[in-house]
């Protein structure tokens, strides 16, 4: 297709326009995929000054300015819906607002439903987590409506698109060797100084739904990608909390005591175990513990005779270590130039363009609901155990 591809962006922040603190930058991947076809018809943000500032930067770049020459700034979906019609009707919306704006049927928290009210056939690329509500029936109602309406959906679980996952790990090694997963072990270690200054919401469970639901969700989702369904009732979680001696952070620069109520403070360590319907077991450790850098992530999967270990999936060169029958050592494969953020955008656009079947989208909304419920099961089990040992007022 040579015609323009209309995009509506929700949010003028780092999710859509990038920052020095992470690889998220959906506008960059849209530019790479669509080139001169890109036509950002609208940018929605309550902070119109911020929105106009990012557009000024884009329009000053000769390589991408054609995609933003006619972009209109709006402060609401309603305003965009009333103004973007005819040739300006968006083909795709990228939902980059906070999680409390989406994944619900309640007004003000129903971005998806409001968008399809004005643009019935629009494709929706939705950032994770898909919501922040504990009422899973409400989230499921959104998914049901999107499915009934026939909207193309994709949720930002980009790690599913890693070459080490799709090409080697799942299709060739696990599927072709007819392997049955016995156990999964995921770890997500976070450098807390990285979030000490600018990520106020990260430290408060009343502002964001906590580090498992918002952060470890990626590694939890990747675990689900390779395994049978998880038995949610089997999830057992222990935590190290701010009230525990082991939970004291030596270089903590964020004013947690002054800004976050004790009951809203996040766990320092979350350690969870569970069973799969196949009888296999799984585990997760998420820890706010590192001083330098940002993330340290690994996923281990074991099967009869086999060991798979994915290291640094967020990095520019993820590594896959495989030990198979007949080998005494792991064999390492490094995947360079593997931009999974681009791959997820590419898949979405190809489906909307009619070039690919929906099956190329590896994280549709209805499947992402299961990851959402899984991460909440981990969080709630941890809170239950913490309260059982006295909570913020108990002896630790």
mmCIF file of C-alpha atoms in Angstrom:
data_model
loop_
_atom_site.group_PDB
_atom_site.id
_atom_site.type_symbol
_atom_site.label_atom_id
_atom_site.label_comp_id
_atom_site.label_asym_id
_atom_site.label_seq_id
_atom_site.Cartn_x
_atom_site.Cartn_y
_atom_site.Cartn_z
ATOM 1 C CA UNK A 1 0.000 0.000 0.000
ATOM 2 C CA UNK A 2 1.270 3.444 -0.913
ATOM 3 C CA UNK A 3 -1.569 5.439 0.695
ATOM 4 C CA UNK A 4 -1.044 7.335 3.914
ATOM 5 C CA UNK A 5 -1.461 5.414 7.144
ATOM 6 C CA UNK A 6 -3.281 7.498 9.767
ATOM 7 C CA UNK A 7 -2.158 7.200 13.383
ATOM 8 C CA UNK A 8 -3.648 8.663 16.562
ATOM 9 C CA UNK A 9 -1.222 8.875 19.496
ATOM 10 C CA UNK A 10 -2.479 8.954 23.080
ATOM 11 C CA UNK A 11 0.219 10.533 25.218
ATOM 12 C CA UNK A 12 3.103 12.894 24.461
ATOM 13 C CA UNK A 13 5.427 11.315 27.011
ATOM 14 C CA UNK A 14 8.343 8.868 26.844
ATOM 15 C CA UNK A 15 6.249 5.824 25.892
ATOM 16 C CA UNK A 16 5.401 7.358 22.528
ATOM 17 C CA UNK A 17 8.307 9.766 22.069
ATOM 18 C CA UNK A 18 11.205 8.204 23.958
ATOM 19 C CA UNK A 19 13.618 9.328 26.643
ATOM 20 C CA UNK A 20 17.177 8.686 27.745
ATOM 21 C CA UNK A 21 15.908 6.203 30.349
ATOM 22 C CA UNK A 22 14.645 3.348 28.211
ATOM 23 C CA UNK A 23 14.019 1.884 24.757
ATOM 24 C CA UNK A 24 10.301 2.681 24.583
ATOM 25 C CA UNK A 25 9.612 5.054 21.674
ATOM 26 C CA UNK A 26 6.625 4.040 19.574
ATOM 27 C CA UNK A 27 6.790 7.050 17.255
ATOM 28 C CA UNK A 28 10.317 6.039 16.220
ATOM 29 C CA UNK A 29 9.181 2.534 15.249
ATOM 30 C CA UNK A 30 6.165 3.898 13.378
ATOM 31 C CA UNK A 31 8.525 6.120 11.392
ATOM 32 C CA UNK A 32 10.819 3.195 10.618
ATOM 33 C CA UNK A 33 7.983 0.939 9.497
ATOM 34 C CA UNK A 34 5.839 3.411 7.568
ATOM 35 C CA UNK A 35 8.317 5.960 6.230
ATOM 36 C CA UNK A 36 6.495 8.563 4.150
ATOM 37 C CA UNK A 37 3.210 6.690 4.608
ATOM 38 C CA UNK A 38 3.092 7.794 8.241
ATOM 39 C CA UNK A 39 0.455 10.428 8.920
ATOM 40 C CA UNK A 40 -0.001 11.208 12.612
ATOM 41 C CA UNK A 41 -3.419 12.823 12.413
ATOM 42 C CA UNK A 42 -3.735 13.513 16.121
ATOM 43 C CA UNK A 43 -1.866 13.660 19.418
ATOM 44 C CA UNK A 44 -3.920 13.591 22.613
ATOM 45 C CA UNK A 45 -2.446 14.947 25.835
ATOM 46 C CA UNK A 46 -3.826 17.128 28.624
ATOM 47 C CA UNK A 47 -0.499 18.968 28.601
ATOM 48 C CA UNK A 48 -0.802 20.738 25.254
ATOM 49 C CA UNK A 49 2.518 22.513 25.758
ATOM 50 C CA UNK A 50 4.313 19.183 26.038
ATOM 51 C CA UNK A 51 2.452 17.881 22.988
ATOM 52 C CA UNK A 52 3.381 20.893 20.878
ATOM 53 C CA UNK A 53 6.997 20.677 22.039
ATOM 54 C CA UNK A 54 7.427 17.088 20.836
ATOM 55 C CA UNK A 55 5.761 17.961 17.542
ATOM 56 C CA UNK A 56 8.150 20.884 17.076
ATOM 57 C CA UNK A 57 11.072 18.481 17.459
ATOM 58 C CA UNK A 58 9.583 16.043 14.948
ATOM 59 C CA UNK A 59 8.838 18.776 12.417
ATOM 60 C CA UNK A 60 12.418 20.006 12.643
ATOM 61 C CA UNK A 61 13.720 16.590 11.578
ATOM 62 C CA UNK A 62 13.784 16.404 7.781
ATOM 63 C CA UNK A 63 13.745 12.601 7.911
ATOM 64 C CA UNK A 64 10.351 12.343 9.624
ATOM 65 C CA UNK A 65 8.632 15.732 9.443
ATOM 66 C CA UNK A 66 6.157 14.664 6.737
ATOM 67 C CA UNK A 67 4.508 12.377 9.271
ATOM 68 C CA UNK A 68 3.705 15.262 11.599
ATOM 69 C CA UNK A 69 3.037 18.218 9.295
ATOM 70 C CA UNK A 70 -0.723 18.087 9.806
ATOM 71 C CA UNK A 71 -0.893 16.628 13.326
ATOM 72 C CA UNK A 72 -3.605 18.190 15.473
ATOM 73 C CA UNK A 73 -3.298 18.392 19.256
ATOM 74 C CA UNK A 74 -6.309 17.386 21.351
ATOM 75 C CA UNK A 75 -6.944 17.159 25.084
ATOM 76 C CA UNK A 76 -9.424 14.263 24.966
ATOM 77 C CA UNK A 77 -10.554 11.325 22.879
ATOM 78 C CA UNK A 78 -13.929 13.044 22.531
ATOM 79 C CA UNK A 79 -12.316 16.108 20.981
ATOM 80 C CA UNK A 80 -10.289 13.943 18.609
ATOM 81 C CA UNK A 81 -13.355 11.910 17.684
ATOM 82 C CA UNK A 82 -15.349 14.996 16.806
ATOM 83 C CA UNK A 83 -12.594 16.401 14.581
ATOM 84 C CA UNK A 84 -10.905 13.439 12.874
ATOM 85 C CA UNK A 85 -13.256 12.325 10.142
ATOM 86 C CA UNK A 86 -13.174 11.360 6.491
ATOM 87 C CA UNK A 87 -9.615 11.165 5.163
ATOM 88 C CA UNK A 88 -8.323 11.941 8.685
ATOM 89 C CA UNK A 89 -9.963 8.900 10.295
ATOM 90 C CA UNK A 90 -7.172 7.012 12.103
ATOM 91 C CA UNK A 91 -6.321 3.444 11.163
ATOM 92 C CA UNK A 92 -4.376 2.857 14.379
ATOM 93 C CA UNK A 93 -4.402 4.307 17.894
ATOM 94 C CA UNK A 94 -1.402 3.887 20.182
ATOM 95 C CA UNK A 95 -2.547 3.969 23.811
ATOM 96 C CA UNK A 96 0.320 5.428 25.815
ATOM 97 C CA UNK A 97 -1.577 6.921 28.753
ATOM 98 C CA UNK A 98 -1.284 5.605 32.318
ATOM 99 C CA UNK A 99 -2.892 2.224 33.001
ATOM 100 C CA UNK A 100 -5.721 3.784 35.032
ATOM 101 C CA UNK A 101 -7.089 5.293 31.808
ATOM 102 C CA UNK A 102 -7.856 1.961 30.154
ATOM 103 C CA UNK A 103 -9.061 -1.588 30.619
ATOM 104 C CA UNK A 104 -12.385 -0.691 32.226
ATOM 105 C CA UNK A 105 -15.980 0.031 31.259
ATOM 106 C CA UNK A 106 -16.146 2.932 33.708
ATOM 107 C CA UNK A 107 -16.121 6.462 32.220
ATOM 108 C CA UNK A 108 -12.705 8.076 32.413
ATOM 109 C CA UNK A 109 -11.015 4.679 32.519
ATOM 110 C CA UNK A 110 -12.321 3.317 29.221
ATOM 111 C CA UNK A 111 -9.944 4.562 26.505
ATOM 112 C CA UNK A 112 -10.550 1.518 24.311
ATOM 113 C CA UNK A 113 -14.338 1.740 24.399
ATOM 114 C CA UNK A 114 -14.314 5.489 23.853
ATOM 115 C CA UNK A 115 -12.028 5.118 20.844
ATOM 116 C CA UNK A 116 -14.194 2.517 19.117
ATOM 117 C CA UNK A 117 -17.248 4.680 19.788
ATOM 118 C CA UNK A 118 -15.779 7.340 17.493
ATOM 119 C CA UNK A 119 -13.650 5.092 15.273
ATOM 120 C CA UNK A 120 -15.438 1.702 15.127
ATOM 121 C CA UNK A 121 -12.836 -0.157 13.048
ATOM 122 C CA UNK A 122 -9.671 1.363 14.485
ATOM 123 C CA UNK A 123 -6.745 -0.878 15.403
ATOM 124 C CA UNK A 124 -5.571 -0.570 19.003
ATOM 125 C CA UNK A 125 -1.981 -0.921 20.173
ATOM 126 C CA UNK A 126 -2.197 -0.878 23.954
ATOM 127 C CA UNK A 127 0.644 -0.472 26.413
ATOM 128 C CA UNK A 128 0.926 -2.811 29.353
ATOM 129 C CA UNK A 129 -0.436 -3.294 31.893
ATOM 130 C CA UNK A 130 -3.803 -3.293 30.195
ATOM 131 C CA UNK A 131 -5.493 -1.771 33.260
ATOM 132 C CA UNK A 132 -5.040 -1.113 36.973
ATOM 133 C CA UNK A 133 -8.368 -2.437 38.300
ATOM 134 C CA UNK A 134 -8.769 -5.571 40.408
ATOM 135 C CA UNK A 135 -12.199 -6.272 38.911
ATOM 136 C CA UNK A 136 -11.169 -8.758 36.247
ATOM 137 C CA UNK A 137 -14.743 -9.061 34.987
ATOM 138 C CA UNK A 138 -14.533 -5.391 34.016
ATOM 139 C CA UNK A 139 -11.318 -5.988 32.065
ATOM 140 C CA UNK A 140 -12.822 -9.078 30.449
ATOM 141 C CA UNK A 141 -15.879 -7.035 29.423
ATOM 142 C CA UNK A 142 -13.575 -4.688 27.506
ATOM 143 C CA UNK A 143 -11.910 -7.633 25.785
ATOM 144 C CA UNK A 144 -15.284 -9.121 24.859
ATOM 145 C CA UNK A 145 -16.450 -5.834 23.337
ATOM 146 C CA UNK A 146 -13.264 -5.437 21.272
ATOM 147 C CA UNK A 147 -13.567 -9.005 19.997
ATOM 148 C CA UNK A 148 -17.244 -8.612 19.105
ATOM 149 C CA UNK A 149 -16.459 -5.348 17.334
ATOM 150 C CA UNK A 150 -13.709 -6.996 15.290
ATOM 151 C CA UNK A 151 -10.933 -4.592 16.256
ATOM 152 C CA UNK A 152 -7.325 -5.589 15.626
ATOM 153 C CA UNK A 153 -5.581 -5.423 19.009
ATOM 154 C CA UNK A 154 -2.035 -5.843 20.251
ATOM 155 C CA UNK A 155 -0.607 -5.325 23.729
ATOM 156 C CA UNK A 156 2.969 -4.157 24.244
ATOM 157 C CA UNK A 157 4.523 -7.452 25.361
ATOM 158 C CA UNK A 158 7.434 -6.955 22.993
ATOM 159 C CA UNK A 159 9.606 -9.747 24.464
ATOM 160 C CA UNK A 160 7.421 -12.307 22.676
ATOM 161 C CA UNK A 161 8.837 -10.940 19.415
ATOM 162 C CA UNK A 162 12.502 -11.524 20.257
ATOM 163 C CA UNK A 163 14.272 -13.613 17.618
ATOM 164 C CA UNK A 164 15.557 -15.896 20.345
ATOM 165 C CA UNK A 165 11.961 -16.595 21.300
ATOM 166 C CA UNK A 166 10.027 -16.906 18.065
ATOM 167 C CA UNK A 167 12.651 -18.406 15.744
ATOM 168 C CA UNK A 168 14.841 -20.614 17.896
ATOM 169 C CA UNK A 169 13.331 -21.040 21.290
ATOM 170 C CA UNK A 170 9.701 -21.897 20.757
ATOM 171 C CA UNK A 171 9.319 -23.007 17.150
ATOM 172 C CA UNK A 172 12.537 -24.868 16.476
ATOM 173 C CA UNK A 173 13.737 -26.165 19.809
ATOM 174 C CA UNK A 174 10.681 -26.702 21.964
ATOM 175 C CA UNK A 175 8.080 -27.514 19.327
ATOM 176 C CA UNK A 176 10.211 -29.507 16.888
ATOM 177 C CA UNK A 177 11.703 -31.610 19.675
ATOM 178 C CA UNK A 178 8.239 -32.193 21.130
ATOM 179 C CA UNK A 179 9.424 -31.079 24.557
ATOM 180 C CA UNK A 180 7.286 -30.824 27.660
ATOM 181 C CA UNK A 181 8.284 -27.987 29.962
ATOM 182 C CA UNK A 182 9.037 -29.194 33.494
ATOM 183 C CA UNK A 183 9.834 -25.909 35.235
ATOM 184 C CA UNK A 184 10.263 -22.196 34.561
ATOM 185 C CA UNK A 185 12.290 -19.798 36.659
ATOM 186 C CA UNK A 186 12.154 -16.060 36.020
ATOM 187 C CA UNK A 187 14.130 -13.294 37.695
ATOM 188 C CA UNK A 188 13.758 -9.538 37.354
ATOM 189 C CA UNK A 189 16.180 -7.405 39.334
ATOM 190 C CA UNK A 190 15.717 -3.648 39.244
ATOM 191 C CA UNK A 191 18.199 -0.858 40.007
ATOM 192 C CA UNK A 192 16.214 1.269 42.433
ATOM 193 C CA UNK A 193 18.332 4.400 42.103
ATOM 194 C CA UNK A 194 17.190 4.412 38.460
ATOM 195 C CA UNK A 195 13.626 5.124 39.645
ATOM 196 C CA UNK A 196 14.431 7.158 42.754
ATOM 197 C CA UNK A 197 13.989 10.638 41.307
ATOM 198 C CA UNK A 198 11.528 10.675 38.430
ATOM 199 C CA UNK A 199 9.278 7.658 38.954
ATOM 200 C CA UNK A 200 7.086 8.752 41.869
ATOM 201 C CA UNK A 201 4.245 6.451 40.861
ATOM 202 C CA UNK A 202 6.508 3.403 40.895
ATOM 203 C CA UNK A 203 6.872 3.569 44.678
ATOM 204 C CA UNK A 204 3.172 3.935 45.498
ATOM 205 C CA UNK A 205 0.624 1.162 45.011
ATOM 206 C CA UNK A 206 -2.189 3.729 45.098
ATOM 207 C CA UNK A 207 -0.750 5.499 42.032
ATOM 208 C CA UNK A 208 0.358 2.416 40.074
ATOM 209 C CA UNK A 209 -0.610 -1.216 40.692
ATOM 210 C CA UNK A 210 2.822 -2.248 41.970
ATOM 211 C CA UNK A 211 6.028 -3.631 40.437
ATOM 212 C CA UNK A 212 4.686 -7.096 39.597
ATOM 213 C CA UNK A 213 1.653 -5.825 37.683
ATOM 214 C CA UNK A 214 3.489 -2.961 35.962
ATOM 215 C CA UNK A 215 7.093 -4.170 35.610
ATOM 216 C CA UNK A 216 7.552 -7.915 36.118
ATOM 217 C CA UNK A 217 4.516 -8.336 33.879
ATOM 218 C CA UNK A 218 6.891 -8.648 30.893
ATOM 219 C CA UNK A 219 8.789 -11.644 32.246
ATOM 220 C CA UNK A 220 5.542 -13.153 33.593
ATOM 221 C CA UNK A 221 4.005 -12.857 30.143
ATOM 222 C CA UNK A 222 7.040 -14.413 28.492
ATOM 223 C CA UNK A 223 6.774 -17.319 30.928
ATOM 224 C CA UNK A 224 3.155 -17.831 29.887
ATOM 225 C CA UNK A 225 4.161 -17.776 26.217
ATOM 226 C CA UNK A 226 5.955 -21.126 26.531
ATOM 227 C CA UNK A 227 3.811 -22.998 28.991
ATOM 228 C CA UNK A 228 0.376 -24.507 29.581
ATOM 229 C CA UNK A 229 -2.141 -22.411 31.543
ATOM 230 C CA UNK A 230 -1.237 -21.452 35.101
ATOM 231 C CA UNK A 231 -3.378 -22.651 37.999
ATOM 232 C CA UNK A 232 -3.988 -19.280 39.647
ATOM 233 C CA UNK A 233 -5.145 -20.855 42.918
ATOM 234 C CA UNK A 234 -1.706 -22.464 43.232
ATOM 235 C CA UNK A 235 0.164 -19.142 43.342
ATOM 236 C CA UNK A 236 2.047 -18.682 46.613
ATOM 237 C CA UNK A 237 3.993 -15.495 47.298
ATOM 238 C CA UNK A 238 6.352 -14.273 49.993
ATOM 239 C CA UNK A 239 7.667 -10.723 50.105
ATOM 240 C CA UNK A 240 10.379 -8.674 51.737
ATOM 241 C CA UNK A 241 8.746 -5.384 52.707
ATOM 242 C CA UNK A 242 9.912 -1.944 53.817
ATOM 243 C CA UNK A 243 9.182 -2.970 57.415
ATOM 244 C CA UNK A 244 11.597 -5.907 57.225
ATOM 245 C CA UNK A 245 15.240 -5.524 58.183
ATOM 246 C CA UNK A 246 16.157 -7.213 54.903
ATOM 247 C CA UNK A 247 14.132 -4.583 53.044
ATOM 248 C CA UNK A 248 16.281 -1.589 53.975
ATOM 249 C CA UNK A 249 17.810 0.115 50.908
ATOM 250 C CA UNK A 250 21.200 1.676 51.596
ATOM 251 C CA UNK A 251 21.331 4.322 48.832
ATOM 252 C CA UNK A 252 17.615 5.084 48.562
ATOM 253 C CA UNK A 253 17.222 8.693 47.401
ATOM 254 C CA UNK A 254 13.442 8.815 47.027
ATOM 255 C CA UNK A 255 11.569 10.439 49.936
ATOM 256 C CA UNK A 256 9.374 7.423 50.543
ATOM 257 C CA UNK A 257 8.562 8.237 54.166
ATOM 258 C CA UNK A 258 7.429 11.734 53.285
ATOM 259 C CA UNK A 259 5.520 10.958 50.097
ATOM 260 C CA UNK A 260 4.089 7.435 50.352
ATOM 261 C CA UNK A 261 1.808 6.075 53.064
ATOM 262 C CA UNK A 262 3.183 2.916 54.727
ATOM 263 C CA UNK A 263 0.345 0.755 53.397
ATOM 264 C CA UNK A 264 1.045 1.953 49.832
ATOM 265 C CA UNK A 265 4.770 1.146 49.776
ATOM 266 C CA UNK A 266 5.974 -1.542 47.396
ATOM 267 C CA UNK A 267 7.721 -4.813 48.296
ATOM 268 C CA UNK A 268 11.500 -4.899 48.008
ATOM 269 C CA UNK A 269 11.422 -8.573 47.010
ATOM 270 C CA UNK A 270 8.575 -10.664 45.644
ATOM 271 C CA UNK A 271 9.150 -14.428 45.531
ATOM 272 C CA UNK A 272 6.361 -16.476 43.953
ATOM 273 C CA UNK A 273 5.782 -20.111 42.990
ATOM 274 C CA UNK A 274 2.943 -21.823 41.126
ATOM 275 C CA UNK A 275 1.866 -24.885 39.160
ATOM 276 C CA UNK A 276 0.821 -25.258 35.541
ATOM 277 C CA UNK A 277 -2.135 -27.348 34.401
ATOM 278 C CA UNK A 278 0.368 -29.818 32.911
ATOM 279 C CA UNK A 279 1.827 -30.490 36.361
ATOM 280 C CA UNK A 280 4.949 -28.404 35.732
ATOM 281 C CA UNK A 281 6.043 -25.771 38.232
ATOM 282 C CA UNK A 282 7.141 -22.169 37.935
ATOM 283 C CA UNK A 283 8.791 -19.476 40.017
ATOM 284 C CA UNK A 284 9.517 -15.756 39.930
ATOM 285 C CA UNK A 285 11.816 -13.469 41.872
ATOM 286 C CA UNK A 286 11.396 -9.725 41.463
ATOM 287 C CA UNK A 287 13.725 -7.570 43.533
ATOM 288 C CA UNK A 288 14.288 -3.847 43.935
ATOM 289 C CA UNK A 289 17.919 -4.302 44.880
ATOM 290 C CA UNK A 290 20.547 -3.223 42.333
ATOM 291 C CA UNK A 291 22.476 0.040 42.566
ATOM 292 C CA UNK A 292 23.805 0.645 39.061
ATOM 293 C CA UNK A 293 22.208 0.309 35.641
ATOM 294 C CA UNK A 294 18.538 -0.451 35.166
ATOM 295 C CA UNK A 295 17.406 -4.095 34.767
ATOM 296 C CA UNK A 296 18.878 -7.569 35.146
ATOM 297 C CA UNK A 297 16.496 -10.192 33.752
ATOM 298 C CA UNK A 298 16.700 -13.906 33.023
ATOM 299 C CA UNK A 299 14.279 -16.665 32.127
ATOM 300 C CA UNK A 300 15.186 -20.319 32.667
ATOM 301 C CA UNK A 301 13.126 -23.150 31.174
ATOM 302 C CA UNK A 302 13.932 -26.811 31.753
ATOM 303 C CA UNK A 303 12.585 -29.893 29.998
ATOM 304 C CA UNK A 304 13.648 -33.537 29.899
ATOM 305 C CA UNK A 305 17.291 -33.395 28.785
ATOM 306 C CA UNK A 306 17.161 -29.691 27.959
ATOM 307 C CA UNK A 307 17.956 -26.356 29.573
ATOM 308 C CA UNK A 308 17.156 -22.968 28.028
ATOM 309 C CA UNK A 309 18.311 -19.684 29.541
ATOM 310 C CA UNK A 310 17.424 -16.285 28.092
ATOM 311 C CA UNK A 311 19.633 -13.483 29.426
ATOM 312 C CA UNK A 312 19.151 -9.726 29.095
ATOM 313 C CA UNK A 313 15.997 -9.743 26.956
ATOM 314 C CA UNK A 314 15.718 -5.947 27.272
ATOM 315 C CA UNK A 315 19.225 -5.379 25.937
ATOM 316 C CA UNK A 316 20.374 -4.686 22.396
ATOM 317 C CA UNK A 317 21.955 -8.152 22.183
ATOM 318 C CA UNK A 318 19.868 -10.737 24.081
ATOM 319 C CA UNK A 319 21.610 -14.046 24.711
ATOM 320 C CA UNK A 320 20.153 -17.533 24.572
ATOM 321 C CA UNK A 321 22.022 -20.387 26.290
ATOM 322 C CA UNK A 322 20.970 -23.932 25.389
ATOM 323 C CA UNK A 323 22.112 -27.248 26.825
ATOM 324 C CA UNK A 324 20.689 -30.278 25.027
ATOM 325 C CA UNK A 325 21.060 -34.056 25.303
ATOM 326 C CA UNK A 326 24.626 -35.123 24.553
ATOM 327 C CA UNK A 327 26.163 -31.802 25.659
ATOM 328 C CA UNK A 328 27.887 -31.073 28.953
ATOM 329 C CA UNK A 329 27.975 -27.316 28.432
ATOM 330 C CA UNK A 330 25.617 -24.613 27.276
ATOM 331 C CA UNK A 331 25.827 -23.242 23.738
ATOM 332 C CA UNK A 332 25.398 -19.479 23.540
ATOM 333 C CA UNK A 333 23.633 -17.606 20.748
ATOM 334 C CA UNK A 334 23.718 -13.794 20.660
ATOM 335 C CA UNK A 335 20.927 -12.019 18.801
ATOM 336 C CA UNK A 336 22.179 -8.670 17.509
ATOM 337 C CA UNK A 337 20.105 -5.886 15.989
ATOM 338 C CA UNK A 338 16.976 -7.449 17.426
ATOM 339 C CA UNK A 339 14.466 -4.628 17.914
ATOM 340 C CA UNK A 340 11.420 -6.381 19.326
ATOM 341 C CA UNK A 341 9.721 -2.982 19.769
ATOM 342 C CA UNK A 342 9.833 -2.586 15.995
ATOM 343 C CA UNK A 343 8.679 -6.149 15.389
ATOM 344 C CA UNK A 344 5.497 -5.716 17.430
ATOM 345 C CA UNK A 345 4.610 -2.494 15.582
ATOM 346 C CA UNK A 346 5.411 -4.115 12.232
ATOM 347 C CA UNK A 347 3.097 -7.051 12.939
ATOM 348 C CA UNK A 348 0.249 -4.754 13.946
ATOM 349 C CA UNK A 349 0.506 -2.565 10.843
ATOM 350 C CA UNK A 350 0.827 -5.535 8.478
ATOM 351 C CA UNK A 351 -2.434 -6.962 9.815
ATOM 352 C CA UNK A 352 -4.251 -3.626 9.469
ATOM 353 C CA UNK A 353 -2.860 -3.288 5.936
ATOM 354 C CA UNK A 354 -4.146 -6.756 5.079
ATOM 355 C CA UNK A 355 -0.669 -8.120 4.397
ATOM 356 C CA UNK A 356 -0.656 -10.597 7.277
ATOM 357 C CA UNK A 357 -3.052 -12.795 9.181
ATOM 358 C CA UNK A 358 -3.901 -11.856 12.777
ATOM 359 C CA UNK A 359 -1.784 -14.789 13.951
ATOM 360 C CA UNK A 360 1.395 -12.703 13.497
ATOM 361 C CA UNK A 361 0.247 -10.601 16.459
ATOM 362 C CA UNK A 362 1.687 -12.552 19.376
ATOM 363 C CA UNK A 363 -0.004 -10.628 22.199
ATOM 364 C CA UNK A 364 -3.672 -9.943 21.379
ATOM 365 C CA UNK A 365 -5.830 -8.331 24.050
ATOM 366 C CA UNK A 366 -7.746 -11.464 25.016
ATOM 367 C CA UNK A 367 -4.508 -13.327 25.814
ATOM 368 C CA UNK A 368 -3.018 -10.365 27.682
ATOM 369 C CA UNK A 369 -5.944 -10.495 30.101
ATOM 370 C CA UNK A 370 -4.525 -13.804 31.356
ATOM 371 C CA UNK A 371 -1.137 -12.212 32.045
ATOM 372 C CA UNK A 372 -2.897 -9.374 33.858
ATOM 373 C CA UNK A 373 -4.808 -11.801 36.082
ATOM 374 C CA UNK A 374 -1.625 -13.800 36.729
ATOM 375 C CA UNK A 375 0.355 -10.773 37.921
ATOM 376 C CA UNK A 376 -2.470 -9.698 40.207
ATOM 377 C CA UNK A 377 -2.622 -13.220 41.648
ATOM 378 C CA UNK A 378 1.068 -12.903 42.563
ATOM 379 C CA UNK A 379 0.605 -9.474 44.127
ATOM 380 C CA UNK A 380 -2.517 -10.387 46.105
ATOM 381 C CA UNK A 381 -0.965 -13.620 47.418
ATOM 382 C CA UNK A 382 2.006 -11.608 48.663
ATOM 383 C CA UNK A 383 -0.207 -9.077 50.413
ATOM 384 C CA UNK A 384 -2.191 -11.887 52.015
ATOM 385 C CA UNK A 385 0.950 -13.460 53.467
ATOM 386 C CA UNK A 386 2.323 -10.096 54.587
ATOM 387 C CA UNK A 387 -0.907 -9.320 56.435
ATOM 388 C CA UNK A 388 -0.894 -12.805 57.981
ATOM 389 C CA UNK A 389 2.452 -12.057 59.608
ATOM 390 C CA UNK A 390 1.225 -8.733 60.954
ATOM 391 C CA UNK A 391 1.579 -6.360 58.029
ATOM 392 C CA UNK A 392 2.893 -2.859 58.693
ATOM 393 C CA UNK A 393 2.063 -3.128 62.396
ATOM 394 C CA UNK A 394 3.352 -6.627 63.032
ATOM 395 C CA UNK A 395 6.626 -7.994 64.329
ATOM 396 C CA UNK A 396 8.851 -8.780 61.375
#
